[in-house]
Coordinates of C-alpha atoms in Angstrom, one line a residue:
X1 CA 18.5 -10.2 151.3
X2 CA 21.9 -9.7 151.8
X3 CA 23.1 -6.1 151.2
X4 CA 25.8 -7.0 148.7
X5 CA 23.4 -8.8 146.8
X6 CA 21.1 -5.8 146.0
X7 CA 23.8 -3.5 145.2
X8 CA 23.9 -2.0 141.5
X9 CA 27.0 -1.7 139.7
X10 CA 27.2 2.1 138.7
X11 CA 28.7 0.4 135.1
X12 CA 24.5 -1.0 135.1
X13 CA 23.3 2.8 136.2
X14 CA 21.6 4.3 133.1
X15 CA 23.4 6.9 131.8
X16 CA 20.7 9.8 132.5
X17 CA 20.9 9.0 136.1
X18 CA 24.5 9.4 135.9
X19 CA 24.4 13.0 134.1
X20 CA 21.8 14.2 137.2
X21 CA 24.2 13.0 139.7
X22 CA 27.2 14.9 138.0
X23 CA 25.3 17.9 137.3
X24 CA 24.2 18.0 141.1
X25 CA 28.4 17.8 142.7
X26 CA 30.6 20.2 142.9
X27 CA 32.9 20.4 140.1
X28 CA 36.2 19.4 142.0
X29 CA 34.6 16.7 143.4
X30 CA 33.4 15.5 140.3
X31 CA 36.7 15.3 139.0
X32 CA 37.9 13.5 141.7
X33 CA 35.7 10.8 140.9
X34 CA 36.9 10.5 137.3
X35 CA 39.8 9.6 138.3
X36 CA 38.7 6.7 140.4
X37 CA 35.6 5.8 138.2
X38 CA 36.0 5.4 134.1
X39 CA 32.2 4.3 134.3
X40 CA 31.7 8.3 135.2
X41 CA 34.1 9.5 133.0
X42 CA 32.5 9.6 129.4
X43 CA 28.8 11.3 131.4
X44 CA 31.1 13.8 133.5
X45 CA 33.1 15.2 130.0
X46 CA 29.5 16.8 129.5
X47 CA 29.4 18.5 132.8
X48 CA 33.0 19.3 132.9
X49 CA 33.7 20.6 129.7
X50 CA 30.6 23.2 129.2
X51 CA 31.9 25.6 131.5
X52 CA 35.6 26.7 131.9
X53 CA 37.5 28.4 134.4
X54 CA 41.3 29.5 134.0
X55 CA 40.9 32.4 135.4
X56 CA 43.1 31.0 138.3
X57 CA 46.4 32.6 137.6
X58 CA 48.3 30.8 140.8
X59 CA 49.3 27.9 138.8
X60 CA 50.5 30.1 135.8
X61 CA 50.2 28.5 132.3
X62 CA 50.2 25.2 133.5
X63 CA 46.5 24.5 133.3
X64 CA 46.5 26.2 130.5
X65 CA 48.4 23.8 128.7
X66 CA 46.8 21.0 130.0
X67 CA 43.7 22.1 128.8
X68 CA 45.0 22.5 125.3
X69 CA 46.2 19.6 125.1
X70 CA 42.9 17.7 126.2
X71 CA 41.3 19.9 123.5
X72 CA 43.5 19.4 120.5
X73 CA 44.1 15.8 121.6
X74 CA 40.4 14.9 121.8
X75 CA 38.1 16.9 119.4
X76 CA 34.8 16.0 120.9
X77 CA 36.1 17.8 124.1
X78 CA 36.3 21.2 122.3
X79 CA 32.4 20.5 120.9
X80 CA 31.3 20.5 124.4
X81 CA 32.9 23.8 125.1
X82 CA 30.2 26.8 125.8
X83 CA 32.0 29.3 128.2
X84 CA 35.5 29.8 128.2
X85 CA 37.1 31.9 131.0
X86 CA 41.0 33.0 130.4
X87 CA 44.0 35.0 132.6
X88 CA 46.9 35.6 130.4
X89 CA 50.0 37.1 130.8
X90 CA 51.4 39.2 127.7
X91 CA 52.9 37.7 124.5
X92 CA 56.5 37.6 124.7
X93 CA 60.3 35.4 125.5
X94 CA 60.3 36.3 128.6
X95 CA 59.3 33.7 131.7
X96 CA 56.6 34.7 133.0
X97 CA 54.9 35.7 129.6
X98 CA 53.3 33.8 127.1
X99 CA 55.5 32.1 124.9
X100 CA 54.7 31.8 121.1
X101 CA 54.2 28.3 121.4
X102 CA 52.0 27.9 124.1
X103 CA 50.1 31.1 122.0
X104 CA 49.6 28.7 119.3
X105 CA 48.7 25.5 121.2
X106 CA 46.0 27.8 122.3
X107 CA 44.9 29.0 119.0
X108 CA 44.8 25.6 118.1
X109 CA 42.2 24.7 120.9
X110 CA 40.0 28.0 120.1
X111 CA 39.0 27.0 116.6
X112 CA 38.2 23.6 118.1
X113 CA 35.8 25.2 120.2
X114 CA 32.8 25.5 117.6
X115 CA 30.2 26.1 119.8
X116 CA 31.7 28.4 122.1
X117 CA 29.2 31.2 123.2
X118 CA 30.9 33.0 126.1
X119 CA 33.9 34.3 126.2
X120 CA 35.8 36.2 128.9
X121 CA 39.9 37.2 128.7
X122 CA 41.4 39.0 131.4
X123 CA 44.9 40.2 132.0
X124 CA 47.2 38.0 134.3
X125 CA 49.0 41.5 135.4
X126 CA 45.5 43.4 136.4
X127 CA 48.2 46.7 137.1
X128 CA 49.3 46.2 133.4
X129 CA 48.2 49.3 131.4
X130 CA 48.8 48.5 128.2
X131 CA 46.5 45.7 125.6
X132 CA 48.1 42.9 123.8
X133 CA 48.4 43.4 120.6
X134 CA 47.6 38.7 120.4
X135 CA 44.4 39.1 118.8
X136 CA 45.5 36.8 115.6
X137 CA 45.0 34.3 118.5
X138 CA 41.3 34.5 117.7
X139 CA 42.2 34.4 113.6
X140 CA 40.0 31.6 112.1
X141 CA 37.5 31.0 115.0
X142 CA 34.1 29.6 113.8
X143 CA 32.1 30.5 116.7
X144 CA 29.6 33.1 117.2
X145 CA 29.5 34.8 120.8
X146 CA 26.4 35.4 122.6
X147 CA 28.8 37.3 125.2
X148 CA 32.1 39.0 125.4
X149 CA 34.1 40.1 128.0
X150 CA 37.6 41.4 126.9
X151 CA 40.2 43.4 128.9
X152 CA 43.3 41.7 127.5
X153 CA 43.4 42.4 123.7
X154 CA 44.2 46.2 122.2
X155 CA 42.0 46.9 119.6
X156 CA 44.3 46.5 116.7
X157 CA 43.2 45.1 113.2
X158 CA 42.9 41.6 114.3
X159 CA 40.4 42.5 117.0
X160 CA 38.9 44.7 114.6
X161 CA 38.1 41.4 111.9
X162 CA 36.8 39.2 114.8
X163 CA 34.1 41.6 116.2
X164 CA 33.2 42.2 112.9
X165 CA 32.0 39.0 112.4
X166 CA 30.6 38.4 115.5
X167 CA 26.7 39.1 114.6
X168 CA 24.8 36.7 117.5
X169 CA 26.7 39.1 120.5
X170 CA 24.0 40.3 123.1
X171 CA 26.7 40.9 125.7
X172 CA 29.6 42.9 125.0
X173 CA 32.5 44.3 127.7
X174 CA 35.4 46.3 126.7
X175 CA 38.2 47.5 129.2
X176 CA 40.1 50.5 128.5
X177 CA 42.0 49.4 126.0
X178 CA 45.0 50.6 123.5
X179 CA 43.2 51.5 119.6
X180 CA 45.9 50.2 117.2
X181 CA 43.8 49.5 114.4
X182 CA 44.1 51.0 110.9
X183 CA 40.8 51.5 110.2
X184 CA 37.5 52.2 112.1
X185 CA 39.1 53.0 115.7
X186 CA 35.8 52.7 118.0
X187 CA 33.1 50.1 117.4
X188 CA 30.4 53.2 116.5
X189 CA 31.8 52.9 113.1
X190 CA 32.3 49.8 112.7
X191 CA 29.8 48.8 109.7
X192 CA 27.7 45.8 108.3
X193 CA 26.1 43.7 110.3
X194 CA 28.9 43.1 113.2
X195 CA 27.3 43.5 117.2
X196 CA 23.8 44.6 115.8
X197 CA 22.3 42.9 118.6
X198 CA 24.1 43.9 121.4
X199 CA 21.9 44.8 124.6
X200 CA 24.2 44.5 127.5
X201 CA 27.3 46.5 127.3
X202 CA 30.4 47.9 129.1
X203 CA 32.3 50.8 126.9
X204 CA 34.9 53.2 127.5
X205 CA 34.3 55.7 125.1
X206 CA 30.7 57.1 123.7
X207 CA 32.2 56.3 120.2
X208 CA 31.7 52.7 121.1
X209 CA 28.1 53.2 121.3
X210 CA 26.4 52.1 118.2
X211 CA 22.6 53.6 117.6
X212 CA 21.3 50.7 116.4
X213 CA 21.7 48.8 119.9
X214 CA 18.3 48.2 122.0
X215 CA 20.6 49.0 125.4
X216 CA 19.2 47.4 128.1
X217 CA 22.1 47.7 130.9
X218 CA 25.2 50.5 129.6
X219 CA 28.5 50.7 131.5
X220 CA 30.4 53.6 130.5
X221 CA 32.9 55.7 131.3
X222 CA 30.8 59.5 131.6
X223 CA 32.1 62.5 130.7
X224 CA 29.9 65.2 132.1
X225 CA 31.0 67.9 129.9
X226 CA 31.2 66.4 126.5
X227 CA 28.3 64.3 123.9
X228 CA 27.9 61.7 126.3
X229 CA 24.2 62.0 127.2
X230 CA 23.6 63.4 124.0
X231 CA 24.1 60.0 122.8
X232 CA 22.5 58.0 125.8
X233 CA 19.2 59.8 124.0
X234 CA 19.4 56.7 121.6
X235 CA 18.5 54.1 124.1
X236 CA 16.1 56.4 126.4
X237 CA 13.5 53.5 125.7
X238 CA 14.7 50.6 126.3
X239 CA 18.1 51.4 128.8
X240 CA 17.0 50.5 132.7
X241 CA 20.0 50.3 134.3
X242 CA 23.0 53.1 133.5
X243 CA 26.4 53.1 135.4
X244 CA 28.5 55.9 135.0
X245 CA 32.7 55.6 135.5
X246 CA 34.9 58.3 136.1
X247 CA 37.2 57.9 132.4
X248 CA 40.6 56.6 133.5
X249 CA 42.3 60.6 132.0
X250 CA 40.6 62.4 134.1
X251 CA 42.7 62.7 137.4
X252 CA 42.5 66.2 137.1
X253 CA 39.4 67.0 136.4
X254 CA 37.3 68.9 139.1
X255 CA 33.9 67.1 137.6
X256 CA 31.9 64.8 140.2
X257 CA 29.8 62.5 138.9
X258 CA 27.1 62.9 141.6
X259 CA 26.7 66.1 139.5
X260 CA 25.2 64.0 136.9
X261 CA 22.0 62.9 138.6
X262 CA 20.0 66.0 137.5
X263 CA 21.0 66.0 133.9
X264 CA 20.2 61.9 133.7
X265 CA 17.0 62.0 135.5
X266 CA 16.1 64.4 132.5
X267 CA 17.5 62.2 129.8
X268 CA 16.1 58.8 131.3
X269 CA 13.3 59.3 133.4
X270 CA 12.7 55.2 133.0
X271 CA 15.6 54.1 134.3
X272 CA 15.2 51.4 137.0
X273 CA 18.6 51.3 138.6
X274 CA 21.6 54.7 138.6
X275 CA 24.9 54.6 139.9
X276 CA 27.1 57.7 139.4
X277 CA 30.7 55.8 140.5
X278 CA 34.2 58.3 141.1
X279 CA 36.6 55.7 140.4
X280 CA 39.6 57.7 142.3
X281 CA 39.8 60.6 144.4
X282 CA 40.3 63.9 142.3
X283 CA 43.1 66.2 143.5
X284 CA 41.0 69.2 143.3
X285 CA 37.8 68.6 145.6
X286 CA 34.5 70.6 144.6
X287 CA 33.3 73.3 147.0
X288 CA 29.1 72.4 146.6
X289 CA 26.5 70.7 144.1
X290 CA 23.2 70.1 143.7
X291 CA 21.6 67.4 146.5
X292 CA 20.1 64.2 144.7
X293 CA 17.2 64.4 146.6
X294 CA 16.4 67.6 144.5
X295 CA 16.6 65.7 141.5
X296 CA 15.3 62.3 142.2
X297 CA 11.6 63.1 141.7
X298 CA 12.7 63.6 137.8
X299 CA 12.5 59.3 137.4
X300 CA 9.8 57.1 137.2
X301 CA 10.5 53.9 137.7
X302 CA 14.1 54.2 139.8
X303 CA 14.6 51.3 142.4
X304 CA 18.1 51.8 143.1
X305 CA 20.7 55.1 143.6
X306 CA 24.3 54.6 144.2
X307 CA 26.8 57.4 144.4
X308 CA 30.4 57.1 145.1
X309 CA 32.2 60.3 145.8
X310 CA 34.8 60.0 147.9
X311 CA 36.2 63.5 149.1
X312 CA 35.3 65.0 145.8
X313 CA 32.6 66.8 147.1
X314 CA 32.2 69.2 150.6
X315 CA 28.6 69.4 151.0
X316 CA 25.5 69.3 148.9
X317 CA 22.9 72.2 148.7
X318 CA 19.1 71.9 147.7
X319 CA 18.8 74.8 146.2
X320 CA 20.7 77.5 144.5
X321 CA 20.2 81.5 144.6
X322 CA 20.2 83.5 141.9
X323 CA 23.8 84.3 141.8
X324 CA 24.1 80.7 142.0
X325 CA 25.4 80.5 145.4
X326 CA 24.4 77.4 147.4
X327 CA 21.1 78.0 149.5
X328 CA 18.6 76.2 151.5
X329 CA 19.6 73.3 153.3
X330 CA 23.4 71.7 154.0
X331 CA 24.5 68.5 154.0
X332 CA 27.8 67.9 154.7
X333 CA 30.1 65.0 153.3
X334 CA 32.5 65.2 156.3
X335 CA 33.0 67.1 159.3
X336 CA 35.8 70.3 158.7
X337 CA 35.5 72.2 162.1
X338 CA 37.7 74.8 159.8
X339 CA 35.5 75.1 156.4
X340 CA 31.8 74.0 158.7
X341 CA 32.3 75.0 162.6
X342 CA 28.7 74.5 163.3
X343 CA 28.6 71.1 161.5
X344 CA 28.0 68.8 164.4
X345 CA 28.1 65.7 161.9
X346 CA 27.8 64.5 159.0
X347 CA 25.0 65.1 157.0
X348 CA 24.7 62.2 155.0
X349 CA 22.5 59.9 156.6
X350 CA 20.1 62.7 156.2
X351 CA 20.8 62.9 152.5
X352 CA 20.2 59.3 152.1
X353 CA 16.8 59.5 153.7
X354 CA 15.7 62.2 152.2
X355 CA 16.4 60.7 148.8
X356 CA 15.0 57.9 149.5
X357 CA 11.8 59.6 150.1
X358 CA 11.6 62.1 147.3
X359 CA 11.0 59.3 144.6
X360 CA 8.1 56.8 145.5
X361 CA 9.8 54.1 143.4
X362 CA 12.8 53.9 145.3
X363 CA 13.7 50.8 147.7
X364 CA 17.9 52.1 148.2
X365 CA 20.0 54.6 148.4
X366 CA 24.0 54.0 148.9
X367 CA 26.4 57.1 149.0
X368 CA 30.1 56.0 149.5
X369 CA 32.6 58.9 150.9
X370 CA 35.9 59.1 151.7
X371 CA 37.3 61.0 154.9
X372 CA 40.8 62.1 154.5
X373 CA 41.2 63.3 157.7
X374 CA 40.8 59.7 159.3
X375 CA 41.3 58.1 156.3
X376 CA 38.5 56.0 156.4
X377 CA 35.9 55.0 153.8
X378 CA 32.3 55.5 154.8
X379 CA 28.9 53.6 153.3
X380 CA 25.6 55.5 154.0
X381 CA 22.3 53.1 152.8
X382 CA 18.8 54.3 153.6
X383 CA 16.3 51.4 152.3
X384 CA 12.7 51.8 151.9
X385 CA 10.3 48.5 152.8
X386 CA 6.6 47.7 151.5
X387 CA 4.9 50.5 154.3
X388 CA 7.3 53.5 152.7
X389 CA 9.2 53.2 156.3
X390 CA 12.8 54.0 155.6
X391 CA 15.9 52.4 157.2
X392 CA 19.1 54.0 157.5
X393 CA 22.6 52.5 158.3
X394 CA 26.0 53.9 158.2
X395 CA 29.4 51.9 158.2
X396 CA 32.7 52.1 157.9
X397 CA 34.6 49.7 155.9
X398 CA 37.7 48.3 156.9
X399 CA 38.3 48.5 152.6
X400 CA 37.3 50.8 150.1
X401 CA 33.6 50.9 149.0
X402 CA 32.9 47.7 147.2
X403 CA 30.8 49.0 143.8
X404 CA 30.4 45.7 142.3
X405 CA 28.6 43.8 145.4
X406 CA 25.8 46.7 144.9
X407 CA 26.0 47.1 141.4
X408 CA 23.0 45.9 139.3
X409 CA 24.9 46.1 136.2
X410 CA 25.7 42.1 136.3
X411 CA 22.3 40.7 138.1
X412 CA 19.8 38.8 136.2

């Protein structure tokens, strides 16, 4: 038989083959063939149009628009739409901003999208402080969001009326982020039925924490000295994995998170996975605290301990005396031959080992410092295998420490 005789059409292919082949290429690849294949077109829309991505802010608003204008052009686009992924700059007449038409183009396309369940906005200016107050873009929206990522609107009354109405949300992010809003200012008293079933969230404020949430992964910026862990108590049965952020004000402040292991391990004995993150280097650096290894012991089930604490912290201390003066053994962040002349090293591969073997549960330990001296960021991991030998490595970084490739937060 001659080859051209056998060969199928991919107009004759049935249409279920055709959705496994698009489902299996790579999304740019599949477009490509759209263009050169209508008999593709109509099964690709169902692949291309569940999942999108303008999150790529090199081409500006151009995709953007395009992608409006697909979705109010063609209605049975926007049906497809589950997961929606948006970079844009602020509201305004200037150039590079977004004008008030393109704003309603795109308000147009959102209340096409019924079935939208993820929904992620992020600022085109990631420096940009402020929140735009653009939430009436969201005005008249029919969908209800399993998941919510938002670090481009302020709260202001708009945003207020669209997460109260959002009752299916089990995911919820909020950036720090401008309160503008006439009425309740954080979403702990916000009331009715709105976010009841949240279990996944990223806050910046304790008065976003609502007690009726089954938490089982918090993000929040901590503040050690204030009701923060009182109100952590409310999810000490079902939270497993707790990271704590420096909050953005407190530049000043001569609190180290790494202080907080004791008190947590205490509060939430079950969590599975800690990390106590310093988001910036404080201008006043603590003298001495408490060594994790101390306080490790406290959890149960803890698999994971990250701490990042730059310079913010000279040595650690296993135990205290009674005039609370540091005791027993040292273990130095960085080497001062002017504050520790008999320091030979660091001690920090030594704290991470001995962390790792105070609690039986746990497979990794990651401290992240900061030398100012040399100015160069340090990674210490000790990692414990299935015979309880420990590994320990030490690098330095040609960037900062990278939280969010060892942050359990996000992992399924």
């Amino acid at each position: 038989m001659v080859l051209t005789e056998a060969r199928c059409g991919i107009n004759d292919a049935p249409n279920e083959i055709l959705l496994l082949i698009c489902k299996e290429l790579p999304r740019g690849t599949l477009a490509t063939l759209c263009r050169t294949s209508r008999a593709l077109l109509g099964v690709a829309q169902h692949v291309l149009y569940v999942q999108i991505s303008l999150a790529d802010y090199a081409y500006g608003l151009k995709r953007l628009r395009s992608w409006c204008l697909a979705i109010n052009a063609h209605p049975h686009l926007a049906t497809r739409v589950q997961s929606l992924v948006l970079r844009l700059p602020n509201l305004g007449s200037l150039p590079e901003s977004l004008s008030f038409d393109d704003a309603h183009q795109l308000q147009a396309a959102l209340r096409r999208c019924t079935r939208l369940q993820r929904l992620a906005i992020f600022k085109a200016d990631r420096s940009a402080r402020r929140g735009c107050n653009a939430a009436w873009l969201l005005g008249g929206c029919a969908f209800r969001l399993h998941g919510l990522i938002n670090e481009y609107f302020a709260l202001d009354d708009d945003f207020a009326s669209f997460l109260s109405q959002q009752t299916e949300l089990r995911r919820l992010s909020l950036d720090h982020i401008e309160r503008t809003c006439t009425g309740a200012r954080y979403l702990g008293a916000f009331s009715g039925e709105a976010m009841r079933n949240v279990i996944t969230a990223s806050v910046p404020d304790h008065r976003d924490l609502r007690p009726e949430w089954r938490l089982e992964r918090l993000e929040i910026a901590y503040r050690v000295s204030s009701n923060d862990a009182l109100r952590l108590q409310d999810y000490v049965r079902t939270l497993t994995v707790l990271n704590i952020l420096t909050p953005e004000n407190w530049r000043y402040s001569r609190v180290c998170l790494a202080d907080s292991v004791d008190p947590i391990s205490k509060l939430l004995p079950n969590l599975v996975h800690f990390a106590a993150v310093d988001i910036i280097s404080l201008n006043a650096t603590l003298l001495n605290m408490l060594s994790p290894h101390v306080s490790v012991a406290g959890f149960q089930r803890l698999k994971t301990l990250t701490l990042m604490i730059w310079n913010n912290v000279l040595s650690f201390s296993s135990e205290y005396d009674a005039n609370e003066w540091p005791s027993g053994r040292q273990y130095h962040v960085n080497v001062n031959e002017y504050i520790f002349p008999d320091a030979p090293s660091s001690g920090m591969e030594a704290l991470v080992e001995h962390t790792a073997q105070a609690c039986k549960s746990l497979e990794r330990v990651i401290i992240g410092t900061f030398d100012p001296v040399s100015r160069k960021h340090f990674k210490y991991v000790a990692k414990g295998d299935a015979k309880g030998r420990i590994s320990v490595t030490a690098e330095a970084p040609a960037d900062k420490f990278d939280f969010l490739s060892v942050s359990q937060f996000g992992s399924e």
